[in-house]
Amino acid sequence: MARQNPGILYCYCKFARIIPNEVKTGVLERLAGSDLDFDAVPDLCEMSARKDPRLAEVAPGSKVIACYPRAVQGLFHSAGHPLPAGVEILNMRAGTADEIVQSILPAGAAA
Amino acid sequence: MARQNPGILYCYCKFARIIPNEVKTGVLERLAGSDLDFDAVPDLCEMSARKDPRLAEVAPGSKVIACYPRAVQGLFHSAGHPLPAGVEILNMRAGTADEIVQSILPAGAAA
Amino acid sequence: MTVTAQGSVPAGVIAALLEKGYRVAREAAAEPSVRVNGKAWPAPPGAGAAVAAEVDAYVRGDAPVPAAAWKPWFPVIDYKRCTNCMQCLSFCLFDVYGVSGTGQIEVRNQTNCKTDCPACSRVCPEVAIMFPKYRHGPINGDAVSADDVRREAMKVDISALLGGDIYSLLRDRSEKAKSRFSKERDDERALKERQNCLVTMGKALGVPAEVLASLPSVEEIQAKAEAARQRAEEARKLAGQS
Amino acid sequence: MTVTAQGSVPAGVIAALLEKGYRVAREAAAEPSVRVNGKAWPAPPGAGAAVAAEVDAYVRGDAPVPAAAWKPWFPVIDYKRCTNCMQCLSFCLFDVYGVSGTGQIEVRNQTNCKTDCPACSRVCPEVAIMFPKYRHGPINGDAVSADDVRREAMKVDISALLGGDIYSLLRDRSEKAKSRFSKERDDERALKERQNCLVTMGKALGVPAEVLASLPSVEEIQAKAEAARQRAEEARKLAGQS
């Protein structure tokens, strides 16, 4: 699978309640309300277990909004599609929705 | 829930492969090909865990086609709807489709 | 309801689709589109309409109950055999068991049970715990034979082994565990004692290393012992009332 | 396709509906009907059509892949930390781990993993096993601190405790286990030894009775030890080739 353009991959963490709801929903609301393109998936863990080939499509320069970087890297690696260098992982278990969106939206666009 | 008329309750044991397929399918085929009324449910264990009120509808004189009688009685009991006396439990883990259907179909009707 | 133009999908609808397992992507495509499970949407129209109807149902709050996302695997008690000894309750680490208002052991949290694990049925001294989807008898509900009963009688009786009241022992240990652990943590003698015991244990019971290694953390042991003690006391009180 | 008249539903269609979690009943009602999830069918028409379409898709063999019926809970290896020591492989009782063609440990059977059980991460001496959906760090993937590493270094090292090569020990025990067990089964002395050991063990490690009671059967121990031995040997061979 060829890498595509840099983008935003958002994990909804459908099967667990480990991401604070205000962060998970807050980030999604801001994404939906923005002009940014994004790819929202139900659950990266589930995709990793299925070795979903779409995991190979995350291109350098992309941002992955999910959980701890070490875990996210491990999930891509286990699926046989290690993340390329230059992908920024944003952790919804540690930051607030505002903090996460600040590092994604173009300067001045964060509401 | 009031008990209704005696009937046939068939468990498809959807979530496990413990019932030999030729028995499970064979019984269902014979039931479907007969003129008997029956109630086929995906999984008695699942209904028991949900405490499905329909478990209370099995009337005396009914036949339950499922697995070991001790287990079936326990499942109804756990759900808060113990089986009434006079319910025959037919065990698809032990008998053949023919044997099970013989004890259900009216004499002479078994094909 | 149809979801069409780029930017027109509210976050709530996206969340509803994600909850149902769909993948939703907004892309800078020539034609504005929402990808559902990797396909452009709406395409084919039938599928799109079905999804829209589902989303509608979600938004209205009358979506059908989703099919069971869980293999129904849990213990079932044969009350004709059960003596209410509570060994299963104190054994299970996942709070599957509970105690009824009349002080009777019952299976309360079926979905907590670990799929395909029949371990609690093995500690029951009365062969009273069944797993209907288990492969072998008598755990699968098959008739209990005289041999089965004899085998159970030979089992290590936890209470007897530990010298009497299992609950007071657990309580006792729970209170002392923390100080003992911190004291012995770096102690050469304690390590030696552990080693001797593990080897003896392995020989006597044929316990594999991986089982010995599966001991839970001190925090879990303490929390579990405390919870078991409280539940057992609650059960005793209730039983005493009836 | 519509399913209407009594007796007209072939067994295959009923089975397909049951597979999808529907309940199908044929009743001696005035109006011939098939009950779906407790409702007469087709009623409402829309719902009936949807179900019919689903059944059609099933019969045609192009039904959509059902949504995941499993909470994705499984270990994830941090290969920057992993030293390929195989302790997780020999520890896990459910064959979650495997060995790659190049002799490297890998998570192979994710769906075998017991939901919410992070036990294997606790035996890893390198803090290299994560469960992304676990509550606490570093198991959840949070950064590994110096404290975490120190704590791991203090863990009981299974191999060292059991005096060297864990695999040869398992093999050895596997061969001797059967005769030893049958000899000691009815032996008063053996029971005494067990009792002493369990009490010592409980004191030394703070092990609760319920964990000691969770020992698997002799047959399971033997099967597991044999499987671990074979996998480890296979891994060694493969590693030697590369």
XYZ file of C-alpha atoms in Angstrom:
706
model
C 0.000 0.000 0.000
C 1.463 3.331 -0.989
C 1.548 6.070 1.612
C -0.852 8.867 0.789
C -0.867 12.550 1.647
C -0.417 13.576 5.263
C -3.727 13.614 7.092
C -5.468 13.343 10.420
C -6.390 9.943 11.807
C -8.769 10.034 14.769
C -9.432 6.963 16.953
C -12.826 6.853 18.652
C -11.701 4.100 21.058
C -15.110 2.532 20.692
C -14.598 -0.492 22.959
C -13.329 1.100 26.154
C -13.939 4.128 28.332
C -10.337 4.994 28.907
C -10.391 8.323 27.072
C -12.241 11.033 28.994
C -15.500 11.643 27.186
C -15.090 15.407 27.099
C -11.775 14.982 25.316
C -12.991 12.331 22.864
C -16.158 14.234 21.997
C -14.530 17.636 22.217
C -11.860 16.770 19.676
C -14.413 15.221 17.323
C -16.673 18.278 17.557
C -13.818 20.614 16.753
C -12.730 18.428 13.840
C -16.277 18.235 12.493
C -16.644 22.000 12.878
C -13.383 22.728 11.093
C -12.520 22.648 7.413
C -9.895 19.968 7.929
C -10.058 16.592 6.295
C -9.880 13.714 8.714
C -10.329 10.002 8.935
C -12.221 8.842 12.029
C -12.008 5.151 12.846
C -13.933 3.259 15.508
C -10.970 1.617 17.202
C -7.273 1.398 16.325
C -6.805 -1.672 18.544
C -9.439 -3.514 16.591
C -7.873 -2.479 13.277
C -4.465 -3.605 14.514
C -5.786 -7.027 15.487
C -7.319 -7.390 11.999
C -4.075 -6.118 10.441
C -6.199 -3.628 8.503
C -4.237 -2.590 5.377
C -5.477 0.984 5.817
C -3.007 1.316 8.668
C -0.328 1.352 5.976
C -1.769 4.532 4.509
C -0.635 6.904 7.242
C 1.935 9.094 5.523
C 4.842 11.057 7.026
C 3.616 14.397 8.341
C 0.276 12.917 9.434
C -1.201 13.331 12.892
C -2.716 10.407 14.757
C -5.132 11.368 17.550
C -5.410 8.396 19.882
C -3.652 7.457 23.117
C -0.094 6.955 24.391
C 2.487 7.184 21.578
C 4.270 3.997 22.664
C 0.989 2.070 22.490
C -0.012 3.567 19.144
C 3.383 2.763 17.625
C 3.091 -0.781 18.959
C -0.353 -1.209 17.422
C 0.856 -0.169 13.962
C 3.946 -2.357 14.326
C 1.920 -5.417 15.390
C -0.287 -4.990 12.374
C 2.773 -5.202 10.126
C 2.578 -1.518 9.215
C 5.004 0.403 11.439
C 4.407 4.152 11.428
C 6.864 6.074 9.264
C 9.072 8.734 10.813
C 7.504 12.168 11.058
C 4.069 11.139 12.269
C 2.891 13.097 15.313
C 0.857 11.141 17.861
C -1.531 13.166 20.000
C -2.619 11.563 23.256
C -6.275 11.996 24.278
C -5.596 10.166 27.565
C -3.271 12.930 28.725
C -4.230 16.230 27.059
C -7.393 18.330 26.933
C -9.439 18.716 23.759
C -8.163 22.284 23.419
C -4.527 21.276 23.754
C -4.894 18.559 21.145
C -6.776 20.692 18.680
C -4.267 23.553 19.121
C -1.534 21.352 17.715
C -3.608 20.405 14.698
C -5.524 23.425 13.543
C -3.694 26.040 11.521
C -2.604 28.967 13.690
C -5.533 31.225 14.500
C -8.171 28.698 13.473
C -8.731 27.194 16.925
C -12.048 28.400 18.275
C -45.647 -13.911 32.943
C -48.327 -16.505 32.559
C -47.347 -19.898 31.249
C -48.728 -20.568 27.806
C -49.627 -23.727 25.948
C -47.070 -26.528 25.792
C -44.708 -26.060 22.885
C -41.305 -26.807 21.482
C -38.370 -24.565 22.344
C -35.283 -25.105 20.194
C -31.877 -23.638 21.104
C -29.537 -22.940 18.192
C -26.506 -22.581 20.506
C -25.296 -19.747 18.325
C -22.121 -18.863 20.235
C -20.383 -22.223 20.510
C -19.702 -25.329 18.449
C -20.467 -27.813 21.154
C -23.512 -29.342 19.485
C -22.619 -31.544 16.506
C -23.658 -29.676 13.395
C -25.517 -32.622 11.887
C -27.661 -32.811 15.013
C -28.295 -29.081 15.285
C -29.125 -28.696 11.611
C -30.865 -32.049 11.327
C -33.304 -31.269 14.108
C -34.028 -27.825 12.688
C -34.636 -29.246 9.217
C -37.059 -31.824 10.553
C -38.855 -29.195 12.601
C -39.086 -26.835 9.628
C -40.336 -29.672 7.441
C -42.984 -30.725 9.932
C -46.323 -29.181 10.779
C -45.330 -28.583 14.367
C -45.207 -25.149 15.915
C -41.895 -24.300 17.463
C -39.915 -21.447 18.901
C -36.298 -21.320 17.810
C -33.993 -19.075 19.809
C -30.385 -18.195 19.043
C -28.909 -19.100 22.417
C -30.462 -20.084 25.755
C -27.303 -19.124 27.656
C -27.523 -15.619 26.276
C -31.229 -15.395 27.172
C -30.466 -16.646 30.673
C -27.771 -14.015 31.202
C -30.246 -11.325 30.086
C -32.962 -12.888 32.293
C -35.210 -12.836 29.239
C -38.849 -12.873 30.462
C -39.763 -15.228 27.617
C -38.041 -17.989 29.561
C -41.030 -17.805 31.922
C -43.371 -18.810 29.098
C -42.336 -22.452 28.901
C -45.421 -24.328 30.066
C -45.723 -27.813 31.611
C -45.779 -30.439 28.876
C -43.350 -28.458 26.698
C -40.192 -29.881 25.161
C -36.907 -27.996 25.265
C -34.363 -29.084 22.662
C -30.970 -27.915 23.851
C -28.172 -29.599 25.811
C -27.711 -31.428 29.141
C -30.864 -31.278 31.303
C -28.926 -30.239 34.403
C -27.433 -27.288 32.521
C -30.747 -26.266 30.958
C -32.523 -26.368 34.311
C -29.727 -24.280 35.800
C -30.025 -21.699 33.033
C -33.756 -21.225 33.614
C -33.206 -21.117 37.373
C -30.432 -18.507 37.110
C -32.711 -16.325 35.021
C -35.276 -16.379 37.820
C -37.675 -18.557 35.832
C -37.189 -22.171 36.962
C -38.723 -24.697 34.585
C -42.037 -26.090 35.801
C -42.437 -29.829 36.385
C -43.375 -31.821 33.331
C -41.022 -30.195 30.831
C -38.990 -32.675 28.806
C -35.428 -31.649 27.985
C -33.909 -33.206 24.872
C -30.127 -33.201 24.667
C -28.557 -32.448 21.281
C -25.081 -33.042 22.735
C -25.867 -36.696 23.355
C -28.545 -37.905 20.910
C -28.815 -38.051 17.142
C -31.232 -35.843 15.209
C -33.402 -38.874 14.546
C -33.562 -39.879 18.199
C -34.502 -36.364 19.255
C -37.126 -35.898 16.596
C -38.630 -39.328 17.346
C -39.543 -38.166 20.822
C -41.206 -35.021 19.522
C -43.066 -35.846 16.373
C -46.448 -37.566 16.694
C -46.142 -41.333 16.164
C -45.678 -42.157 12.492
C -44.798 -38.608 11.473
C -41.017 -38.949 11.685
C -39.560 -39.118 8.211
C -32.063 11.696 6.579
C -29.163 11.767 4.198
C -25.600 12.680 4.893
C -24.111 14.268 1.821
C -22.129 17.463 1.634
C -18.693 17.883 3.063
C -18.743 19.600 6.413
C -22.459 18.994 6.903
C -22.147 16.001 9.214
C -22.524 16.944 12.876
C -20.161 15.328 15.365
C -23.070 13.501 17.004
C -23.900 11.664 13.810
C -20.270 10.754 13.233
C -20.082 9.469 16.802
C -23.240 7.394 16.227
C -21.728 5.834 13.105
C -18.474 5.115 14.922
C -20.457 3.507 17.738
C -22.002 1.187 15.181
C -18.580 0.248 13.891
C -18.528 2.345 10.739
C -15.508 4.230 9.632
C -16.229 7.837 8.703
C -13.830 9.891 6.671
C -14.037 13.347 5.247
C -11.823 13.722 2.229
C -10.787 16.461 -0.109
C -12.330 14.546 -2.993
C -13.700 16.204 -6.110
C -17.133 15.080 -5.087
C -17.892 15.710 -1.454
C -18.260 12.372 0.210
C -18.336 10.538 3.478
C -16.591 7.190 3.424
C -18.394 4.420 5.219
C -16.403 1.268 5.782
C -14.066 2.390 3.079
C -16.722 3.016 0.440
C -17.872 6.365 -0.842
C -21.290 7.202 0.487
C -24.032 7.172 -0.698
C -23.067 4.259 -2.958
C -24.933 2.054 -3.581
C -28.077 4.072 -2.842
C -29.731 1.183 -1.044
C -26.899 0.754 1.388
C -26.741 4.491 1.998
C -30.451 4.614 2.775
C -30.107 1.739 5.211
C -27.276 3.465 7.016
C -29.179 6.747 7.061
C -32.165 4.951 8.562
C -29.947 3.457 11.230
C -28.477 6.845 12.023
C -31.980 8.292 12.162
C -32.998 5.611 14.626
C -29.940 6.417 16.702
C -30.727 10.098 16.725
C -34.376 9.417 17.631
C -33.152 7.090 20.368
C -35.144 4.069 19.242
C -32.366 2.123 17.582
C -32.800 -1.638 17.898
C -30.857 -3.292 20.684
C -27.606 -4.447 19.115
C -27.011 -8.183 18.882
C -25.057 -9.726 21.717
C -21.409 -8.747 21.357
C -20.379 -11.336 23.920
C -20.081 -15.110 23.921
C -22.411 -16.171 26.724
C -19.927 -18.023 28.907
C -20.549 -18.027 32.637
C -21.054 -20.437 35.534
C -24.469 -21.912 36.254
C -25.135 -23.235 39.741
C -26.853 -26.567 40.313
C -28.738 -25.669 43.475
C -29.586 -29.308 44.075
C -25.879 -29.815 44.816
C -24.748 -26.393 46.121
C -24.130 -26.138 49.897
C -23.620 -22.353 49.868
C -20.004 -22.750 51.037
C -18.940 -19.532 49.239
C -15.650 -20.987 47.976
C -16.562 -19.909 44.441
C -17.285 -16.382 45.643
C -13.954 -16.049 47.396
C -12.140 -17.764 44.525
C -13.309 -15.705 41.558
C -11.101 -12.695 40.941
C -13.647 -11.023 38.688
C -16.694 -10.631 40.949
C -18.860 -12.960 38.898
C -20.503 -14.275 42.071
C -22.746 -12.447 44.485
C -25.033 -13.136 47.398
C -28.815 -12.863 47.203
C -31.030 -11.045 49.661
C -31.574 -14.333 51.465
C -27.847 -15.030 51.810
C -27.651 -17.483 48.939
C -24.722 -17.642 46.541
C -25.704 -16.619 43.027
C -24.145 -15.808 39.685
C -24.571 -12.081 39.445
C -22.186 -10.561 36.889
C -22.203 -13.054 34.055
C -20.435 -10.757 31.630
C -17.450 -10.437 33.991
C -16.640 -14.108 33.475
C -13.525 -14.918 31.420
C -14.599 -16.718 28.273
C -13.568 -20.387 28.168
C -12.200 -20.307 31.721
C -13.931 -22.963 33.874
C -11.574 -22.578 36.847
C -14.178 -21.849 39.533
C -15.977 -25.112 38.775
C -12.788 -26.888 39.810
C -12.738 -25.447 43.305
C -16.359 -26.353 44.012
C -16.276 -29.281 46.448
C -19.770 -30.399 45.418
C -19.485 -30.483 41.582
C -22.272 -27.897 41.658
C -20.886 -25.420 39.119
C -21.584 -25.950 35.437
C -20.491 -24.201 32.275
C -23.055 -25.312 29.677
C -20.709 -24.561 26.767
C -17.769 -26.479 28.278
C -16.502 -29.482 26.340
C -16.440 -32.178 29.017
C -18.699 -33.531 31.734
C -19.680 -33.057 34.462
C -18.814 -29.358 34.075
C -20.956 -29.162 30.916
C -24.006 -30.313 32.906
C -23.653 -34.016 32.187
C -24.769 -36.302 35.024
C -22.425 -36.338 38.028
C -20.991 -39.816 38.525
C -19.778 -41.452 41.728
C -16.256 -41.110 40.335
C -16.697 -37.363 39.939
C -17.764 -37.014 43.545
C -14.835 -39.116 44.751
C -12.431 -36.989 42.744
C -13.819 -33.820 44.262
C -13.492 -35.238 47.761
C -9.762 -35.655 47.112
C -9.324 -32.037 46.138
C -7.244 -29.784 48.285
C -9.710 -28.164 50.642
C -8.576 -24.577 50.789
C -10.062 -23.828 54.178
C -8.660 -26.951 55.794
C -5.242 -26.418 54.275
C -4.985 -22.926 55.580
C -6.056 -24.079 59.005
C -9.626 -23.082 59.515
C -11.526 -19.910 58.832
C -10.530 -18.741 55.407
C -12.118 -15.341 55.854
C -10.414 -14.463 59.127
C -7.191 -15.631 57.557
C -7.683 -13.386 54.579
C -8.562 -10.473 56.843
C -5.529 -11.144 58.956
C -3.252 -11.369 55.992
C -4.753 -8.265 54.452
C -3.916 -6.237 57.548
C -0.408 -7.526 57.852
C 0.476 -7.812 54.197
C 1.681 -4.317 53.579
C 4.171 -4.062 56.404
C 5.376 -7.601 55.852
C 5.910 -7.018 52.184
C 7.862 -3.815 52.561
C 10.016 -5.375 55.278
C 10.891 -8.451 53.267
C 11.162 -6.776 49.936
C 14.918 -6.493 49.850
C 15.626 -9.322 52.202
C 17.980 -12.025 51.012
C 16.435 -14.524 53.433
C 12.949 -13.942 52.078
C 14.112 -14.575 48.542
C 15.718 -17.826 49.647
C 12.511 -18.852 51.369
C 10.504 -18.111 48.267
C 12.858 -20.111 46.143
C 12.723 -23.157 48.418
C 8.989 -22.956 48.612
C 8.516 -22.623 44.866
C 10.703 -25.624 44.208
C 8.919 -27.694 46.865
C 5.593 -26.572 45.531
C 6.532 -27.379 41.968
C 7.592 -30.872 42.974
C 4.659 -31.598 45.225
C 1.918 -30.365 42.933
C 3.552 -30.382 39.522
C 2.889 -26.670 39.203
C 4.421 -25.137 36.096
C 6.542 -22.038 36.375
C 4.084 -20.000 34.363
C 1.366 -20.583 36.918
C 3.586 -19.602 39.814
C 4.509 -16.518 37.854
C 0.893 -15.488 37.458
C 0.561 -14.246 41.014
C -1.164 -10.889 41.111
C 0.324 -7.723 42.517
C 0.299 -7.013 46.246
C -2.246 -4.225 45.684
C -4.599 -6.613 43.890
C -4.195 -9.270 46.557
C -5.057 -6.806 49.277
C -8.007 -5.346 47.423
C -9.334 -8.789 46.590
C -8.944 -10.146 50.112
C -10.719 -7.141 51.543
C -13.575 -7.424 49.055
C -13.964 -11.163 49.716
C -14.038 -10.560 53.447
C -16.714 -7.906 53.145
C -18.875 -9.995 50.857
C -18.543 -13.046 53.082
C -19.494 -11.055 56.158
C -22.447 -9.550 54.362
C -23.496 -13.044 53.329
C -23.207 -14.334 56.901
C -25.279 -11.462 58.238
C -27.966 -12.050 55.644
C -27.972 -15.785 56.270
C -28.229 -15.156 60.007
C -31.291 -12.995 59.501
C -33.256 -15.568 57.569
C -37.582 -12.064 -0.657
C -40.340 -12.231 1.882
C -41.008 -14.879 4.465
C -44.710 -15.130 5.051
C -46.755 -18.303 5.106
C -46.495 -20.853 7.854
C -44.317 -23.779 6.880
C -42.766 -21.928 3.968
C -39.518 -21.004 5.690
C -36.668 -23.363 4.841
C -34.375 -24.420 7.659
C -31.440 -22.616 6.042
C -33.197 -19.273 6.261
C -34.147 -19.884 9.870
C -30.553 -20.791 10.620
C -29.380 -17.585 8.910
C -31.741 -15.518 11.030
C -30.621 -17.298 14.186
C -27.022 -16.648 13.222
C -27.834 -12.954 13.055
C -29.336 -13.094 16.526
C -33.001 -13.081 15.557
C -35.533 -15.237 17.271
C -37.759 -17.147 14.872
C -41.005 -18.698 15.969
C -43.716 -20.475 14.081
C -47.034 -20.193 15.860
C -50.524 -21.517 15.438
C -51.802 -17.974 15.026
C -54.918 -17.084 13.044
C -52.708 -15.293 10.582
C -49.668 -17.303 9.605
C -46.648 -15.456 10.910
C -43.031 -15.675 11.722
C -41.997 -13.904 14.892
C -38.793 -11.940 14.675
C -37.393 -10.699 17.943
C -40.775 -11.217 19.481
C -42.694 -9.214 16.869
C -44.991 -10.571 14.227
C -43.384 -10.370 10.831
C -43.774 -8.545 8.505
C -44.731 -5.745 10.858
C -43.872 -2.944 10.405
C -43.360 -3.422 6.664
C -40.153 -1.441 6.653
C -38.532 -3.573 9.323
C -39.660 -6.734 7.587
C -38.158 -5.596 4.312
C -34.879 -4.796 6.007
C -34.734 -8.230 7.561
C -35.676 -9.855 4.262
C -32.883 -7.947 2.561
C -30.446 -9.142 5.179
C -31.580 -12.711 4.742
C -31.271 -12.303 0.991
C -27.722 -11.088 1.392
C -26.996 -14.068 3.603
C -28.416 -16.476 1.085
C -26.470 -14.812 -1.725
C -23.373 -14.987 0.426
C -22.524 -11.294 0.261
C -23.751 -10.222 3.670
C -21.733 -7.393 5.190
C -19.012 -8.385 7.604
C -20.612 -8.227 11.041
C -19.315 -5.603 13.442
C -16.609 -6.730 15.825
C -18.185 -8.943 18.488
C -15.069 -8.721 20.616
C -13.505 -6.046 22.761
C -10.054 -5.597 21.256
C -7.960 -6.403 24.314
C -4.566 -7.975 23.731
C -0.889 -7.385 24.482
C 1.209 -5.119 22.287
C 4.970 -5.549 22.329
C 7.310 -2.579 22.531
C 10.134 -3.969 20.406
C 12.430 -1.169 21.509
C 12.392 -2.813 24.955
C 11.788 -6.515 24.181
C 14.808 -8.850 24.533
C 13.030 -11.898 23.056
C 13.348 -13.807 26.349
C 10.137 -15.798 25.667
C 8.879 -15.543 29.255
C 5.531 -14.197 27.983
C 5.234 -17.109 25.556
C 5.808 -19.701 28.219
C 3.623 -17.824 30.691
C 0.434 -17.349 28.692
C -1.940 -20.280 29.086
C -4.000 -19.275 26.050
C -1.479 -19.324 23.205
C -1.728 -15.617 22.557
C 1.989 -15.462 21.756
C 3.835 -17.020 18.855
C 7.229 -16.933 17.198
C 7.865 -15.350 13.807
C 9.765 -16.929 10.936
C 12.875 -15.116 12.125
C 12.555 -16.435 15.679
C 11.095 -13.273 17.151
C 8.363 -13.279 19.757
C 5.103 -11.862 18.436
C 1.471 -11.516 19.413
C -0.251 -13.981 17.158
C -3.698 -14.916 18.487
C -5.071 -11.643 19.778
C -8.610 -12.941 20.168
C -7.430 -15.683 22.551
C -6.480 -13.053 25.122
C -8.664 -12.835 28.230
C -10.368 -9.457 28.257
C -9.132 -7.116 31.002
C -6.399 -9.542 32.093
C -2.966 -7.841 31.934
C -1.122 -10.662 33.719
C 1.525 -11.379 31.065
C 2.706 -7.782 31.178
C 3.613 -8.386 34.808
C 6.034 -11.201 34.082
C 7.896 -9.250 31.411
C 11.262 -8.322 32.942
C 11.695 -5.413 30.507
C 8.352 -3.573 30.845
C 7.941 -4.295 27.128
C 4.343 -5.500 27.110
C 1.531 -2.977 26.824
C -2.237 -3.205 26.921
C -3.390 0.054 25.311
C -6.805 -0.117 26.975
C -5.380 -0.741 30.464
C -6.078 1.883 33.106
C -2.608 2.552 34.492
C 0.895 3.222 33.203
C 3.293 1.958 32.082
C 1.147 -0.997 30.944
C -1.157 1.369 29.049
C 1.777 2.592 26.986
C 2.687 5.570 29.164
C 6.405 6.360 29.333
C 8.459 3.862 31.341
C 10.061 5.588 34.321
C 13.252 4.674 36.138
C 11.048 3.542 39.021
C 9.188 1.124 36.758
C 12.431 -0.443 35.621
C 13.670 -0.783 39.180
C 10.419 -2.456 40.200
C 10.722 -4.951 37.373
C 14.304 -5.758 38.322
C 13.052 -6.766 41.760
C 10.520 -9.181 40.334
C 10.880 -12.842 40.969
C 12.841 -14.150 38.005
C 11.163 -17.420 37.172
C 14.149 -19.009 35.492
C 16.563 -18.061 38.255
C 14.186 -19.228 40.943
C 13.776 -22.593 39.399
C 17.500 -22.962 39.008
C 18.392 -22.320 35.419
C 16.945 -23.472 32.148
C 13.195 -23.131 32.408
C 12.539 -25.172 29.300
C 14.606 -28.176 30.271
C 12.948 -27.998 33.660
C 9.516 -28.004 32.109
C 10.469 -30.879 29.861
C 11.867 -32.786 32.782
C 8.815 -32.184 34.899
C 6.494 -33.052 32.041
C 8.117 -36.459 31.701
C 8.081 -37.244 35.378
C 4.802 -35.644 36.328
C 2.463 -38.472 35.557
C 4.202 -41.201 37.523
C 4.920 -38.864 40.394
C 1.363 -37.673 40.601
C -0.184 -41.124 40.585
C 2.273 -42.306 43.230
C 1.612 -39.439 45.579
C -2.073 -39.114 44.975
C -3.270 -40.975 48.020
C -0.190 -40.384 50.083
C -0.647 -38.836 53.511
C 2.905 -37.496 53.432
C 2.352 -35.691 50.163
C -0.728 -33.990 51.502
C 1.239 -32.845 54.530
C 3.966 -31.510 52.276
C 1.458 -29.624 50.206
C -0.077 -28.109 53.288
C 3.249 -26.949 54.686
C 4.251 -25.534 51.367
C 0.994 -23.688 50.824
C 1.203 -22.087 54.246
C 4.854 -21.114 53.717
C 4.016 -19.800 50.291
C 1.082 -17.808 51.563
C 3.251 -16.195 54.236
C 6.251 -15.528 52.044
C 4.434 -14.044 49.087
C 1.101 -12.979 50.529
C -0.662 -15.241 48.075
C -4.411 -15.433 48.656
C -6.084 -18.800 48.981
C -8.110 -18.219 45.834
C -4.976 -17.936 43.731
C -3.468 -21.105 45.170
C -6.746 -22.803 44.448
C -6.650 -21.799 40.800
C -4.009 -24.341 39.868
C -4.952 -26.129 36.680
C -5.443 -29.868 36.359
C -2.495 -32.196 35.930
C -3.528 -32.876 32.328
C -3.552 -29.156 31.545
C -0.186 -28.648 33.203
C 1.361 -31.435 31.171
C -0.169 -30.291 27.910
C 0.909 -26.718 28.536
C 4.455 -27.614 29.531
C 4.844 -29.780 26.444
C 3.492 -27.071 24.152
C 5.779 -24.431 25.694
C 8.767 -26.711 25.292
C 8.016 -27.364 21.639
C 7.446 -23.714 20.846
C 10.615 -22.668 22.614
C 12.658 -25.268 20.762
C 11.150 -24.208 17.471
C 12.012 -20.607 18.310
C 15.607 -21.542 19.153
C 15.985 -23.447 15.904
C 14.619 -20.564 13.896
C 16.803 -18.047 15.722
C 19.828 -20.261 15.100
C 19.148 -20.316 11.382
C 19.036 -16.546 10.965
